[in-house]
PDB file of C-alpha atoms in Angstrom:
ATOM      1  CA  MET A   1      -0.001   0.122   0.018  1.00  0.00           C
ATOM      2  CA  THR A   2       2.050   2.926  -1.297  1.00  0.00           C
ATOM      3  CA  SER A   3       1.170   6.548  -1.239  1.00  0.00           C
ATOM      4  CA  GLY A   4       3.384   7.644  -3.917  1.00  0.00           C
ATOM      5  CA  LYS A   5       4.260  10.593  -1.914  1.00  0.00           C
ATOM      6  CA  PRO A   6       7.017   9.834   0.702  1.00  0.00           C
ATOM      7  CA  GLY A   7       6.492  11.631   4.070  1.00  0.00           C
ATOM      8  CA  LYS A   8       2.976  12.188   3.547  1.00  0.00           C
ATOM      9  CA  HIS A   9       0.221  10.833   5.973  1.00  0.00           C
ATOM     10  CA  THR A  10      -1.773   7.819   4.932  1.00  0.00           C
ATOM     11  CA  ALA A  11      -5.422   9.217   5.708  1.00  0.00           C
ATOM     12  CA  ILE A  12      -7.893   6.504   7.184  1.00  0.00           C
ATOM     13  CA  VAL A  13     -11.603   7.537   6.791  1.00  0.00           C
ATOM     14  CA  LEU A  14     -13.819   5.633   9.102  1.00  0.00           C
ATOM     15  CA  ALA A  15     -16.967   5.148   7.230  1.00  0.00           C
ATOM     16  CA  GLY A  16     -18.574   2.157   9.105  1.00  0.00           C
ATOM     17  CA  SER A  17     -22.024   1.634  10.486  1.00  0.00           C
ATOM     18  CA  ARG A  18     -23.446   0.467  13.518  1.00  0.00           C
ATOM     19  CA  PRO A  19     -25.156  -2.957  13.647  1.00  0.00           C
ATOM     20  CA  GLY A  20     -28.916  -2.959  12.728  1.00  0.00           C
ATOM     21  CA  ARG A  21     -30.847  -0.297  11.075  1.00  0.00           C
ATOM     22  CA  ASP A  22     -29.695   3.332  11.223  1.00  0.00           C
ATOM     23  CA  ALA A  23     -32.704   5.611  12.170  1.00  0.00           C
ATOM     24  CA  PHE A  24     -30.587   8.735  11.593  1.00  0.00           C
ATOM     25  CA  ALA A  25     -29.460   7.590   8.013  1.00  0.00           C
ATOM     26  CA  GLU A  26     -33.036   6.525   7.249  1.00  0.00           C
ATOM     27  CA  ARG A  27     -34.397   9.821   8.215  1.00  0.00           C
ATOM     28  CA  PHE A  28     -32.562  11.395   5.086  1.00  0.00           C
ATOM     29  CA  GLY A  29     -33.316   8.654   2.557  1.00  0.00           C
ATOM     30  CA  ALA A  30     -30.275   6.531   3.190  1.00  0.00           C
ATOM     31  CA  ASP A  31     -29.399   3.217   4.722  1.00  0.00           C
ATOM     32  CA  LEU A  32     -25.646   4.110   5.507  1.00  0.00           C
ATOM     33  CA  LYS A  33     -24.629   7.097   7.591  1.00  0.00           C
ATOM     34  CA  ALA A  34     -21.945   7.799   5.339  1.00  0.00           C
ATOM     35  CA  LEU A  35     -24.001   8.238   2.382  1.00  0.00           C
ATOM     36  CA  ILE A  36     -26.597  10.765   3.881  1.00  0.00           C
ATOM     37  CA  PRO A  37     -26.598  13.606   1.610  1.00  0.00           C
ATOM     38  CA  VAL A  38     -25.221  16.860   2.915  1.00  0.00           C
ATOM     39  CA  ALA A  39     -25.564  20.013   0.539  1.00  0.00           C
ATOM     40  CA  GLY A  40     -26.627  17.610  -2.316  1.00  0.00           C
ATOM     41  CA  GLU A  41     -23.749  15.096  -2.168  1.00  0.00           C
ATOM     42  CA  PRO A  42     -23.117  12.015  -0.060  1.00  0.00           C
ATOM     43  CA  MET A  43     -21.527  13.057   3.173  1.00  0.00           C
ATOM     44  CA  VAL A  44     -18.487  11.007   2.912  1.00  0.00           C
ATOM     45  CA  ARG A  45     -17.560  12.694  -0.269  1.00  0.00           C
ATOM     46  CA  ARG A  46     -16.766  16.062   1.681  1.00  0.00           C
ATOM     47  CA  PRO A  47     -13.921  14.714   3.996  1.00  0.00           C
ATOM     48  CA  VAL A  48     -12.402  12.544   1.173  1.00  0.00           C
ATOM     49  CA  ARG A  49     -12.174  15.577  -1.007  1.00  0.00           C
ATOM     50  CA  ALA A  50     -10.630  17.706   1.841  1.00  0.00           C
ATOM     51  CA  LEU A  51      -8.077  15.030   2.477  1.00  0.00           C
ATOM     52  CA  LEU A  52      -7.099  14.878  -1.223  1.00  0.00           C
ATOM     53  CA  ASP A  53      -6.546  18.484  -1.318  1.00  0.00           C
ATOM     54  CA  ALA A  54      -4.361  18.597   1.694  1.00  0.00           C
ATOM     55  CA  ASP A  55      -0.581  18.950   1.329  1.00  0.00           C
ATOM     56  CA  ALA A  56       0.113  16.644   4.308  1.00  0.00           C
ATOM     57  CA  VAL A  57      -1.961  13.535   2.770  1.00  0.00           C
ATOM     58  CA  GLY A  58      -0.432  11.126   0.150  1.00  0.00           C
ATOM     59  CA  MET A  59      -3.315   8.497  -0.039  1.00  0.00           C
ATOM     60  CA  VAL A  60      -6.735   7.846   1.328  1.00  0.00           C
ATOM     61  CA  LEU A  61      -7.969   4.602   2.598  1.00  0.00           C
ATOM     62  CA  VAL A  62     -11.957   4.368   3.334  1.00  0.00           C
ATOM     63  CA  LEU A  63     -12.958   1.848   5.776  1.00  0.00           C
ATOM     64  CA  SER A  64     -16.480   0.517   5.704  1.00  0.00           C
ATOM     65  CA  GLN A  65     -18.466  -2.662   6.125  1.00  0.00           C
ATOM     66  CA  SER A  66     -19.730  -1.856   2.505  1.00  0.00           C
ATOM     67  CA  PRO A  67     -16.679  -0.698   0.682  1.00  0.00           C
ATOM     68  CA  GLN A  68     -18.229  -1.123  -2.686  1.00  0.00           C
ATOM     69  CA  ARG A  69     -21.141   1.088  -1.974  1.00  0.00           C
ATOM     70  CA  ILE A  70     -18.918   3.740  -0.480  1.00  0.00           C
ATOM     71  CA  ALA A  71     -16.620   3.490  -3.453  1.00  0.00           C
ATOM     72  CA  ALA A  72     -19.651   3.889  -5.860  1.00  0.00           C
ATOM     73  CA  ALA A  73     -20.442   7.281  -4.017  1.00  0.00           C
ATOM     74  CA  LEU A  74     -16.903   8.827  -4.524  1.00  0.00           C
ATOM     75  CA  ASP A  75     -15.227  10.203  -7.588  1.00  0.00           C
ATOM     76  CA  ARG A  76     -12.673   7.815  -8.900  1.00  0.00           C
ATOM     77  CA  ASP A  77      -9.117   8.711  -7.841  1.00  0.00           C
ATOM     78  CA  PRO A  78      -6.141   6.504  -7.866  1.00  0.00           C
ATOM     79  CA  ARG A  79      -5.070   7.866  -4.520  1.00  0.00           C
ATOM     80  CA  VAL A  80      -8.352   6.468  -2.730  1.00  0.00           C
ATOM     81  CA  ARG A  81      -8.600   2.879  -1.809  1.00  0.00           C
ATOM     82  CA  PHE A  82     -11.183   0.987   0.001  1.00  0.00           C
ATOM     83  CA  ARG A  83     -11.213  -1.666   2.718  1.00  0.00           C
ATOM     84  CA  GLU A  84     -13.780  -3.569   4.596  1.00  0.00           C
ATOM     85  CA  SER A  85     -13.822  -2.892   8.267  1.00  0.00           C
ATOM     86  CA  SER A  86     -14.565  -4.835  11.394  1.00  0.00           C
ATOM     87  CA  GLY A  87     -17.390  -4.096  13.874  1.00  0.00           C
ATOM     88  CA  THR A  88     -15.698  -1.624  15.986  1.00  0.00           C
ATOM     89  CA  ILE A  89     -13.282   1.200  15.529  1.00  0.00           C
ATOM     90  CA  ALA A  90     -10.682  -0.187  17.753  1.00  0.00           C
ATOM     91  CA  ALA A  91     -10.888  -3.712  16.270  1.00  0.00           C
ATOM     92  CA  THR A  92     -10.539  -2.221  12.904  1.00  0.00           C
ATOM     93  CA  MET A  93      -7.628   0.002  13.641  1.00  0.00           C
ATOM     94  CA  LEU A  94      -5.937  -3.031  15.421  1.00  0.00           C
ATOM     95  CA  GLU A  95      -6.325  -5.125  12.118  1.00  0.00           C
ATOM     96  CA  LEU A  96      -5.089  -2.186  10.064  1.00  0.00           C
ATOM     97  CA  ILE A  97      -2.090  -1.628  11.979  1.00  0.00           C
ATOM     98  CA  GLY A  98      -1.102  -5.299  11.671  1.00  0.00           C
ATOM     99  CA  ASP A  99      -0.856  -4.836   7.915  1.00  0.00           C
ATOM    100  CA  ASP A 100       2.839  -4.793   7.196  1.00  0.00           C
ATOM    101  CA  SER A 101       2.259  -2.772   3.857  1.00  0.00           C
ATOM    102  CA  LEU A 102       0.451   0.196   5.578  1.00  0.00           C
ATOM    103  CA  GLU A 103       2.562   3.266   5.190  1.00  0.00           C
ATOM    104  CA  TRP A 104       2.982   5.408   8.120  1.00  0.00           C
ATOM    105  CA  PRO A 105       2.214   7.848   9.593  1.00  0.00           C
ATOM    106  CA  LEU A 106      -1.475   7.726   9.651  1.00  0.00           C
ATOM    107  CA  LEU A 107      -4.189  10.381   9.791  1.00  0.00           C
ATOM    108  CA  VAL A 108      -7.554   9.054  11.043  1.00  0.00           C
ATOM    109  CA  THR A 109     -10.930  11.036  10.528  1.00  0.00           C
ATOM    110  CA  THR A 110     -14.517   9.931  10.156  1.00  0.00           C
ATOM    111  CA  ALA A 111     -16.946  10.039   7.181  1.00  0.00           C
ATOM    112  CA  ASP A 112     -19.290  12.393   9.358  1.00  0.00           C
ATOM    113  CA  HIS A 113     -16.552  15.251   9.250  1.00  0.00           C
ATOM    114  CA  ALA A 114     -18.643  17.184   6.603  1.00  0.00           C
ATOM    115  CA  LEU A 115     -17.068  20.551   7.269  1.00  0.00           C
ATOM    116  CA  LEU A 116     -13.573  19.439   7.327  1.00  0.00           C
ATOM    117  CA  ASP A 117     -11.021  21.380   5.045  1.00  0.00           C
ATOM    118  CA  ALA A 118      -7.597  21.060   3.705  1.00  0.00           C
ATOM    119  CA  ALA A 119      -6.224  23.849   5.726  1.00  0.00           C
ATOM    120  CA  THR A 120      -7.384  22.324   9.039  1.00  0.00           C
ATOM    121  CA  ILE A 121      -5.997  19.025   7.899  1.00  0.00           C
ATOM    122  CA  ASP A 122      -2.633  20.512   7.228  1.00  0.00           C
ATOM    123  CA  GLU A 123      -2.590  22.580  10.508  1.00  0.00           C
ATOM    124  CA  PHE A 124      -3.336  19.394  12.481  1.00  0.00           C
ATOM    125  CA  CYS A 125      -0.512  17.271  10.762  1.00  0.00           C
ATOM    126  CA  SER A 126       1.849  19.990  11.265  1.00  0.00           C
ATOM    127  CA  GLY A 127       1.110  20.269  14.949  1.00  0.00           C
ATOM    128  CA  ALA A 128       1.106  16.545  15.401  1.00  0.00           C
ATOM    129  CA  ARG A 129       4.929  16.438  14.412  1.00  0.00           C
ATOM    130  CA  GLY A 130       7.214  14.785  16.957  1.00  0.00           C
ATOM    131  CA  CYS A 131       4.166  12.888  18.930  1.00  0.00           C
ATOM    132  CA  ASP A 132       3.556   9.329  18.937  1.00  0.00           C
ATOM    133  CA  LEU A 133      -0.130  10.164  19.129  1.00  0.00           C
ATOM    134  CA  ALA A 134      -1.962  13.447  18.438  1.00  0.00           C
ATOM    135  CA  ILE A 135      -5.389  14.410  19.042  1.00  0.00           C
ATOM    136  CA  GLY A 136      -7.306  17.429  17.400  1.00  0.00           C
ATOM    137  CA  VAL A 137      -9.476  19.437  19.682  1.00  0.00           C
ATOM    138  CA  VAL A 138     -11.372  22.738  19.519  1.00  0.00           C
ATOM    139  CA  GLU A 139     -11.468  24.955  22.462  1.00  0.00           C
ATOM    140  CA  ARG A 140     -14.971  25.925  23.538  1.00  0.00           C
ATOM    141  CA  ASP A 141     -14.599  29.782  23.637  1.00  0.00           C
ATOM    142  CA  ASN A 142     -13.231  29.539  19.986  1.00  0.00           C
ATOM    143  CA  LEU A 143     -16.298  27.325  18.854  1.00  0.00           C
ATOM    144  CA  MET A 144     -18.960  29.373  20.810  1.00  0.00           C
ATOM    145  CA  ARG A 145     -17.910  32.671  19.134  1.00  0.00           C
ATOM    146  CA  ARG A 146     -18.629  31.175  15.824  1.00  0.00           C
ATOM    147  CA  LEU A 147     -21.738  29.113  17.005  1.00  0.00           C
ATOM    148  CA  PRO A 148     -23.109  30.372  20.067  1.00  0.00           C
ATOM    149  CA  THR A 149     -26.172  28.270  20.183  1.00  0.00           C
ATOM    150  CA  THR A 150     -24.589  24.852  19.238  1.00  0.00           C
ATOM    151  CA  LYS A 151     -24.320  22.019  21.365  1.00  0.00           C
ATOM    152  CA  ARG A 152     -21.266  19.756  21.855  1.00  0.00           C
ATOM    153  CA  THR A 153     -19.726  17.332  24.202  1.00  0.00           C
ATOM    154  CA  TRP A 154     -17.261  19.255  26.282  1.00  0.00           C
ATOM    155  CA  LEU A 155     -14.382  17.911  28.266  1.00  0.00           C
ATOM    156  CA  LYS A 156     -13.367  20.427  30.827  1.00  0.00           C
ATOM    157  CA  PHE A 157     -10.068  20.938  32.149  1.00  0.00           C
ATOM    158  CA  ARG A 158      -7.937  23.504  34.037  1.00  0.00           C
ATOM    159  CA  GLY A 159      -7.388  26.391  31.445  1.00  0.00           C
ATOM    160  CA  GLY A 160     -10.476  25.558  29.236  1.00  0.00           C
ATOM    161  CA  ALA A 161     -12.972  23.193  27.833  1.00  0.00           C
ATOM    162  CA  TYR A 162     -12.475  21.238  24.574  1.00  0.00           C
ATOM    163  CA  THR A 163     -14.461  19.095  22.097  1.00  0.00           C
ATOM    164  CA  GLY A 164     -12.754  16.591  19.841  1.00  0.00           C
ATOM    165  CA  ALA A 165     -12.234  17.244  16.232  1.00  0.00           C
ATOM    166  CA  ASN A 166     -12.349  13.642  14.910  1.00  0.00           C
ATOM    167  CA  LEU A 167      -8.690  14.018  13.938  1.00  0.00           C
ATOM    168  CA  PHE A 168      -5.939  11.697  15.159  1.00  0.00           C
ATOM    169  CA  ALA A 169      -2.274  11.348  14.123  1.00  0.00           C
ATOM    170  CA  LEU A 170      -0.773   8.061  14.537  1.00  0.00           C
ATOM    171  CA  ALA A 171       3.066   8.117  14.024  1.00  0.00           C
ATOM    172  CA  SER A 172       3.857   4.389  14.147  1.00  0.00           C
ATOM    173  CA  PRO A 173       2.848   0.787  15.229  1.00  0.00           C
ATOM    174  CA  LYS A 174       4.109   1.907  18.625  1.00  0.00           C
ATOM    175  CA  VAL A 175       0.489   3.395  19.194  1.00  0.00           C
ATOM    176  CA  VAL A 176      -1.008  -0.216  19.719  1.00  0.00           C
ATOM    177  CA  PRO A 177      -1.396   0.167  23.543  1.00  0.00           C
ATOM    178  CA  ALA A 178      -3.221   3.393  22.990  1.00  0.00           C
ATOM    179  CA  ILE A 179      -5.761   1.470  20.616  1.00  0.00           C
ATOM    180  CA  GLU A 180      -6.128  -1.317  23.145  1.00  0.00           C
ATOM    181  CA  LEU A 181      -6.818   1.278  25.865  1.00  0.00           C
ATOM    182  CA  TRP A 182      -9.557   3.010  23.488  1.00  0.00           C
ATOM    183  CA  ARG A 183     -10.998  -0.474  23.041  1.00  0.00           C
ATOM    184  CA  SER A 184     -11.674  -0.887  26.762  1.00  0.00           C
ATOM    185  CA  VAL A 185     -13.732   2.501  26.907  1.00  0.00           C
ATOM    186  CA  GLU A 186     -14.995   2.763  23.353  1.00  0.00           C
ATOM    187  CA  GLN A 187     -18.708   2.232  24.152  1.00  0.00           C
ATOM    188  CA  ASP A 188     -18.369   5.182  26.557  1.00  0.00           C
ATOM    189  CA  ARG A 189     -16.292   7.501  24.161  1.00  0.00           C
ATOM    190  CA  LYS A 190     -18.599  10.476  24.827  1.00  0.00           C
ATOM    191  CA  LYS A 191     -17.775  10.086  28.653  1.00  0.00           C
ATOM    192  CA  GLY A 192     -14.083  11.227  28.703  1.00  0.00           C
ATOM    193  CA  TRP A 193     -13.951  10.817  32.443  1.00  0.00           C
ATOM    194  CA  ARG A 194     -14.002   6.953  32.070  1.00  0.00           C
ATOM    195  CA  LEU A 195     -10.692   7.297  30.029  1.00  0.00           C
ATOM    196  CA  VAL A 196      -9.184   9.589  32.690  1.00  0.00           C
ATOM    197  CA  ALA A 197     -10.270   7.254  35.359  1.00  0.00           C
ATOM    198  CA  LEU A 198      -7.856   4.679  34.011  1.00  0.00           C
ATOM    199  CA  LEU A 199      -5.060   6.913  34.949  1.00  0.00           C
ATOM    200  CA  GLY A 200      -6.042   6.434  38.765  1.00  0.00           C
ATOM    201  CA  PRO A 201      -8.053   8.365  41.165  1.00  0.00           C
ATOM    202  CA  ALA A 202      -5.396  11.163  41.625  1.00  0.00           C
ATOM    203  CA  ALA A 203      -5.870  11.997  38.019  1.00  0.00           C
ATOM    204  CA  LEU A 204      -9.553  11.570  37.864  1.00  0.00           C
ATOM    205  CA  LEU A 205      -9.919  13.928  40.915  1.00  0.00           C
ATOM    206  CA  GLY A 206      -7.670  16.492  39.548  1.00  0.00           C
ATOM    207  CA  THR A 207      -9.592  16.542  36.259  1.00  0.00           C
ATOM    208  CA  LEU A 208     -12.806  16.749  37.893  1.00  0.00           C
ATOM    209  CA  LEU A 209     -11.737  19.562  40.190  1.00  0.00           C
ATOM    210  CA  ARG A 210     -10.069  21.232  37.092  1.00  0.00           C
ATOM    211  CA  LEU A 211      -6.685  21.099  38.664  1.00  0.00           C
ATOM    212  CA  LEU A 212      -4.965  19.529  35.590  1.00  0.00           C
ATOM    213  CA  SER A 213      -4.785  20.786  32.135  1.00  0.00           C
ATOM    214  CA  ILE A 214      -5.576  18.873  29.130  1.00  0.00           C
ATOM    215  CA  ASP A 215      -1.879  18.638  28.568  1.00  0.00           C
ATOM    216  CA  ALA A 216      -1.028  17.452  31.867  1.00  0.00           C
ATOM    217  CA  VAL A 217      -3.631  14.748  31.629  1.00  0.00           C
ATOM    218  CA  LEU A 218      -2.438  13.586  28.236  1.00  0.00           C
ATOM    219  CA  ALA A 219       1.315  13.587  29.583  1.00  0.00           C
ATOM    220  CA  ARG A 220       0.223  11.200  32.355  1.00  0.00           C
ATOM    221  CA  LEU A 221      -1.559   8.949  29.813  1.00  0.00           C
ATOM    222  CA  GLY A 222       1.548   9.050  27.626  1.00  0.00           C
ATOM    223  CA  ARG A 223       3.788   8.039  30.447  1.00  0.00           C
ATOM    224  CA  LYS A 224       1.345   5.222  31.319  1.00  0.00           C
ATOM    225  CA  LEU A 225       1.562   3.802  27.739  1.00  0.00           C
ATOM    226  CA  GLY A 226       5.270   4.835  26.869  1.00  0.00           C
ATOM    227  CA  LEU A 227       4.079   7.289  24.363  1.00  0.00           C
ATOM    228  CA  THR A 228       4.270  10.988  23.600  1.00  0.00           C
ATOM    229  CA  ILE A 229       0.538  12.086  23.391  1.00  0.00           C
ATOM    230  CA  ALA A 230      -0.315  15.645  22.551  1.00  0.00           C
ATOM    231  CA  ALA A 231      -3.678  17.686  22.035  1.00  0.00           C
ATOM    232  CA  VAL A 232      -3.501  19.793  18.823  1.00  0.00           C
ATOM    233  CA  ARG A 233      -5.507  22.939  19.314  1.00  0.00           C
ATOM    234  CA  LEU A 234      -7.055  23.806  15.947  1.00  0.00           C
ATOM    235  CA  SER A 235      -7.869  27.294  14.923  1.00  0.00           C
ATOM    236  CA  ASN A 236     -10.850  26.686  12.815  1.00  0.00           C
ATOM    237  CA  PRO A 237     -13.771  26.222  15.086  1.00  0.00           C
ATOM    238  CA  LEU A 238     -15.935  24.140  12.415  1.00  0.00           C
ATOM    239  CA  ALA A 239     -13.211  21.249  13.120  1.00  0.00           C
ATOM    240  CA  GLY A 240     -15.316  20.539  16.222  1.00  0.00           C
ATOM    241  CA  VAL A 241     -18.530  20.118  14.318  1.00  0.00           C
ATOM    242  CA  ASP A 242     -19.449  16.562  12.919  1.00  0.00           C
ATOM    243  CA  VAL A 243     -22.826  15.366  11.595  1.00  0.00           C
ATOM    244  CA  ASP A 244     -24.057  12.808  14.230  1.00  0.00           C
ATOM    245  CA  LYS A 245     -27.863  13.893  14.533  1.00  0.00           C
ATOM    246  CA  ALA A 246     -30.369  15.770  12.864  1.00  0.00           C
ATOM    247  CA  GLU A 247     -29.465  19.216  14.275  1.00  0.00           C
ATOM    248  CA  ASP A 248     -25.977  18.725  13.120  1.00  0.00           C
ATOM    249  CA  HIS A 249     -27.119  18.070   9.736  1.00  0.00           C
ATOM    250  CA  ALA A 250     -29.069  21.202   9.514  1.00  0.00           C
ATOM    251  CA  LEU A 251     -26.261  23.059  11.020  1.00  0.00           C
ATOM    252  CA  ALA A 252     -23.758  21.744   8.527  1.00  0.00           C
ATOM    253  CA  GLU A 253     -26.032  22.512   5.589  1.00  0.00           C
ATOM    254  CA  ALA A 254     -26.641  26.090   6.794  1.00  0.00           C
ATOM    255  CA  ILE A 255     -22.827  26.609   7.381  1.00  0.00           C
ATOM    256  CA  ILE A 256     -22.162  25.458   3.782  1.00  0.00           C
ATOM    257  CA  ALA A 257     -24.753  27.608   2.366  1.00  0.00           C
ATOM    258  CA  GLY A 258     -23.499  30.569   4.309  1.00  0.00           C
ATOM    259  CA  ARG A 259     -26.583  30.813   6.600  1.00  0.00           C
ATOM    260  CA  ALA A 260     -24.816  30.325   9.843  1.00  0.00           C
TER     261      ALA A 260
END
């Protein structure tokens, strides 16, 4: 699996579906979330296009339980490939990391990142340099200035509250312990305190009382796993908006149309 661009990231787009019917997708006339129309095109097209436009990305690998259907919804490009995914994100990533032909570093994002743009991708990849694992975040004040009525899941630390940007940079297979840890809390991924709790009562209490910054918590996590882990604060507040419910869909379409 070669990107043709040495030193570039291999971008992984998670376009899988939960088991059973997807009521959210069906509401918009689709049966797969990645194929929900946003501003007149299947949602997955938007982040894939942004990745292809980014200087930091060499090739794009789209992971889905229905790779042929996702492929049919995208424009053909030799830099885009498809692979069948497993039932969970963690299991899929562990299988992928075990592929010796995979070219590192990896950039991971999701098919519902409909407002992602190339500038944000390049900013994130630049900020991730030198880290084993980097996590994209958007600071609350930054997002609320742009979208004062939006509702997000906020993780609160000393010095600020953050929402995830669905952007992760993985430098090498060294990150496997972090994926294993993620698997243990994957079903509660919206409850960040569960992950912090794995660091011990002192870290959990320090976070709950806002005695620890996000950087301090990630540094502790990194020491536990033998990794360098960092949060990359993104300047574009829209990086913190994904399309995970009907309100998000309306918001994304309004932003794209210039109405929000």
